[in-house]
Amino acid sequence: AILGPPEVNITSCPNCLNVTIKLPASHFRQEGKLQSLIDIYEELDYDITLKSQDGEHKSPRQRTTEEVFSVVIEELYPSRNYCLSVGVTASLNKNSVPSPWKCVTADSEAQQGYHEAAVAGAVCVSLIIAAVLKCVHAAGFIFPKFSLPQTLV
């Protein structure tokens, strides 16, 4: 039997990726109940292959006894695109199909407050422009209160 591809979901965190892995379903039944791969093999091995502009890196093989589990890949470069695929094998069955490649961009810590800083900056610039216009108006350069003599026009 070939172990099907696991279901993989990725969420981005500051300088890291949070990978949630759901083991593939089995087609074996016992007493009418569909058995999970953990029921059959007790534990499974998995590895994560990560691609970026630096190349391809394969994590060391790790074990799990859970149907759904999460792994955090840390120390990534911020604002860089990463793609990953997960392969699952059992000690008695090395035949498997890895998950399709999924891609995401790692967040950077600087981006967290970027929106608030941009809005605050825009408000400050608007206040400065309003103050300058008020001063120019008070000095009589725009919308003067007195009309100029005909000779100066």
mmCIF file of C-alpha atoms in Angstrom:
data_model
loop_
_atom_site.group_PDB
_atom_site.id
_atom_site.type_symbol
_atom_site.label_atom_id
_atom_site.label_comp_id
_atom_site.label_asym_id
_atom_site.label_seq_id
_atom_site.Cartn_x
_atom_site.Cartn_y
_atom_site.Cartn_z
ATOM 1 C CA ALA A 1 0.000 0.000 0.000
ATOM 2 C CA ILE A 2 1.139 3.525 -0.726
ATOM 3 C CA LEU A 3 0.646 6.121 1.995
ATOM 4 C CA GLY A 4 -1.199 9.045 0.436
ATOM 5 C CA PRO A 5 -0.112 12.650 0.776
ATOM 6 C CA PRO A 6 -0.765 14.383 4.106
ATOM 7 C CA GLU A 7 -2.904 17.517 4.258
ATOM 8 C CA VAL A 8 -0.697 20.540 4.963
ATOM 9 C CA ASN A 9 -1.662 24.067 6.056
ATOM 10 C CA ILE A 10 0.857 26.868 6.579
ATOM 11 C CA THR A 11 0.496 30.100 8.513
ATOM 12 C CA SER A 12 3.155 32.743 8.648
ATOM 13 C CA CYS A 13 4.554 34.123 11.898
ATOM 14 C CA PRO A 14 7.431 36.597 12.505
ATOM 15 C CA ASN A 15 10.549 34.990 10.970
ATOM 16 C CA CYS A 16 8.913 31.548 11.061
ATOM 17 C CA LEU A 17 6.268 29.255 9.570
ATOM 18 C CA ASN A 18 3.659 27.290 11.517
ATOM 19 C CA VAL A 19 2.936 24.051 9.658
ATOM 20 C CA THR A 20 -0.150 21.983 10.544
ATOM 21 C CA ILE A 21 -0.041 18.434 9.216
ATOM 22 C CA LYS A 22 -2.973 16.028 9.001
ATOM 23 C CA LEU A 23 -1.992 12.450 8.249
ATOM 24 C CA PRO A 24 -3.481 10.829 5.152
ATOM 25 C CA ALA A 25 -6.549 8.657 5.591
ATOM 26 C CA SER A 26 -6.281 4.900 5.371
ATOM 27 C CA HIS A 27 -8.707 2.646 3.558
ATOM 28 C CA PHE A 28 -8.509 -0.193 6.085
ATOM 29 C CA ARG A 29 -11.566 -1.073 8.135
ATOM 30 C CA GLN A 30 -11.822 -3.109 11.289
ATOM 31 C CA GLU A 31 -15.293 -4.121 12.477
ATOM 32 C CA GLY A 32 -16.795 -1.622 10.028
ATOM 33 C CA LYS A 33 -14.798 1.300 11.420
ATOM 34 C CA LEU A 34 -12.302 3.160 9.234
ATOM 35 C CA GLN A 35 -8.877 2.913 10.845
ATOM 36 C CA SER A 36 -6.378 5.743 10.995
ATOM 37 C CA LEU A 37 -2.742 5.252 10.073
ATOM 38 C CA ILE A 38 -1.848 5.660 13.762
ATOM 39 C CA ASP A 39 -4.235 2.766 14.568
ATOM 40 C CA ILE A 40 -2.404 0.633 12.013
ATOM 41 C CA TYR A 41 1.262 1.648 12.479
ATOM 42 C CA GLU A 42 1.169 3.206 16.004
ATOM 43 C CA GLU A 43 3.727 5.821 14.941
ATOM 44 C CA LEU A 44 4.757 7.407 11.650
ATOM 45 C CA ASP A 45 7.842 9.215 10.433
ATOM 46 C CA TYR A 46 7.649 12.503 8.578
ATOM 47 C CA ASP A 47 10.071 14.894 6.960
ATOM 48 C CA ILE A 48 9.616 18.428 5.683
ATOM 49 C CA THR A 49 11.337 19.694 2.542
ATOM 50 C CA LEU A 50 11.684 23.482 2.456
ATOM 51 C CA LYS A 51 12.527 25.436 -0.705
ATOM 52 C CA SER A 52 13.610 29.072 -0.841
ATOM 53 C CA GLN A 53 15.862 31.211 -3.003
ATOM 54 C CA ASP A 54 18.780 29.700 -1.051
ATOM 55 C CA GLY A 55 17.951 26.198 -2.294
ATOM 56 C CA GLU A 56 16.233 23.111 -0.935
ATOM 57 C CA HIS A 57 16.599 21.904 2.661
ATOM 58 C CA LYS A 58 15.230 18.638 4.036
ATOM 59 C CA SER A 59 14.552 18.369 7.763
ATOM 60 C CA PRO A 60 15.710 15.316 9.698
ATOM 61 C CA ARG A 61 13.083 12.565 9.895
ATOM 62 C CA GLN A 62 10.864 12.921 12.961
ATOM 63 C CA ARG A 63 8.182 10.743 14.568
ATOM 64 C CA THR A 64 4.580 11.383 15.435
ATOM 65 C CA THR A 65 1.802 9.455 17.161
ATOM 66 C CA GLU A 66 -0.902 12.038 16.417
ATOM 67 C CA GLU A 67 -3.309 12.309 13.492
ATOM 68 C CA VAL A 68 -3.038 16.113 13.399
ATOM 69 C CA PHE A 69 0.015 17.970 14.689
ATOM 70 C CA SER A 70 1.887 21.232 14.235
ATOM 71 C CA VAL A 71 5.528 22.061 13.625
ATOM 72 C CA VAL A 72 7.131 25.510 13.778
ATOM 73 C CA ILE A 73 10.027 26.191 11.404
ATOM 74 C CA GLU A 74 12.024 29.024 12.933
ATOM 75 C CA GLU A 75 14.929 31.327 12.091
ATOM 76 C CA LEU A 76 13.705 32.172 8.599
ATOM 77 C CA TYR A 77 14.464 35.355 6.718
ATOM 78 C CA PRO A 78 11.613 37.877 6.917
ATOM 79 C CA SER A 79 9.577 38.777 3.829
ATOM 80 C CA ARG A 80 11.011 35.830 1.885
ATOM 81 C CA ASN A 81 8.948 33.267 -0.012
ATOM 82 C CA TYR A 82 9.172 29.657 1.207
ATOM 83 C CA CYS A 83 7.633 26.520 -0.289
ATOM 84 C CA LEU A 84 7.344 23.214 1.521
ATOM 85 C CA SER A 85 6.248 19.635 1.085
ATOM 86 C CA VAL A 86 5.730 16.944 3.728
ATOM 87 C CA GLY A 87 6.368 13.234 3.301
ATOM 88 C CA VAL A 88 5.035 10.544 5.655
ATOM 89 C CA THR A 89 6.358 6.990 5.960
ATOM 90 C CA ALA A 90 5.965 4.090 8.374
ATOM 91 C CA SER A 91 8.640 1.752 9.680
ATOM 92 C CA LEU A 92 7.037 -1.117 7.739
ATOM 93 C CA ASN A 93 6.008 0.928 4.704
ATOM 94 C CA LYS A 94 8.400 3.318 2.973
ATOM 95 C CA ASN A 95 6.096 3.814 -0.049
ATOM 96 C CA SER A 96 4.532 7.252 0.150
ATOM 97 C CA VAL A 97 3.410 10.238 -1.885
ATOM 98 C CA PRO A 98 4.566 13.619 -0.501
ATOM 99 C CA SER A 99 2.126 16.503 -0.145
ATOM 100 C CA PRO A 100 1.826 19.033 -2.968
ATOM 101 C CA TRP A 101 4.085 22.066 -2.621
ATOM 102 C CA LYS A 102 2.557 24.963 -0.687
ATOM 103 C CA CYS A 103 4.124 28.411 -0.612
ATOM 104 C CA VAL A 104 3.917 31.350 1.787
ATOM 105 C CA THR A 105 5.935 34.460 2.655
ATOM 106 C CA ALA A 106 7.441 34.665 6.137
ATOM 107 C CA ASP A 107 6.304 37.718 8.102
ATOM 108 C CA SER A 108 8.792 40.168 9.511
ATOM 109 C CA GLU A 109 8.546 41.689 12.971
ATOM 110 C CA ALA A 110 8.866 45.172 11.462
ATOM 111 C CA GLN A 111 5.644 44.702 9.489
ATOM 112 C CA GLN A 112 3.569 44.259 12.646
ATOM 113 C CA GLY A 113 3.271 47.994 13.433
ATOM 114 C CA TYR A 114 3.751 49.284 9.920
ATOM 115 C CA HIS A 115 0.102 50.193 9.321
ATOM 116 C CA GLU A 116 -0.229 52.172 12.560
ATOM 117 C CA ALA A 117 3.027 54.053 11.881
ATOM 118 C CA ALA A 118 1.914 54.949 8.349
ATOM 119 C CA VAL A 119 -1.420 56.353 9.593
ATOM 120 C CA ALA A 120 0.274 58.335 12.385
ATOM 121 C CA GLY A 121 2.785 59.752 9.881
ATOM 122 C CA ALA A 122 0.013 60.786 7.488
ATOM 123 C CA VAL A 123 -1.878 62.565 10.297
ATOM 124 C CA CYS A 124 1.277 64.462 11.355
ATOM 125 C CA VAL A 125 2.039 65.564 7.783
ATOM 126 C CA SER A 126 -1.577 66.737 7.328
ATOM 127 C CA LEU A 127 -1.414 68.814 10.524
ATOM 128 C CA ILE A 128 1.854 70.432 9.426
ATOM 129 C CA ILE A 129 0.407 71.324 6.005
ATOM 130 C CA ALA A 130 -2.723 72.789 7.647
ATOM 131 C CA ALA A 131 -0.575 74.903 10.013
ATOM 132 C CA VAL A 132 1.557 76.236 7.125
ATOM 133 C CA LEU A 133 -1.556 77.111 5.087
ATOM 134 C CA LYS A 134 -3.057 78.909 8.103
ATOM 135 C CA CYS A 135 0.140 80.965 8.516
ATOM 136 C CA VAL A 136 0.247 81.827 4.792
ATOM 137 C CA HIS A 137 -3.432 82.892 4.985
ATOM 138 C CA ALA A 138 -2.832 85.002 8.100
ATOM 139 C CA ALA A 139 0.095 86.728 6.380
ATOM 140 C CA GLY A 140 -2.266 87.683 3.571
ATOM 141 C CA PHE A 141 -0.660 85.701 0.735
ATOM 142 C CA ILE A 142 -3.824 83.710 -0.013
ATOM 143 C CA PHE A 143 -7.325 85.145 0.123
ATOM 144 C CA PRO A 144 -6.061 88.589 1.223
ATOM 145 C CA LYS A 145 -8.402 90.689 3.385
ATOM 146 C CA PHE A 146 -7.404 93.895 1.628
ATOM 147 C CA SER A 147 -7.335 94.336 -2.112
ATOM 148 C CA LEU A 148 -4.125 95.565 -3.661
ATOM 149 C CA PRO A 149 -3.954 99.036 -5.205
ATOM 150 C CA GLN A 150 -4.508 99.078 -8.966
ATOM 151 C CA THR A 151 -0.859 100.004 -9.572
ATOM 152 C CA LEU A 152 0.385 96.843 -7.825
ATOM 153 C CA VAL A 153 -2.028 94.579 -9.646
#
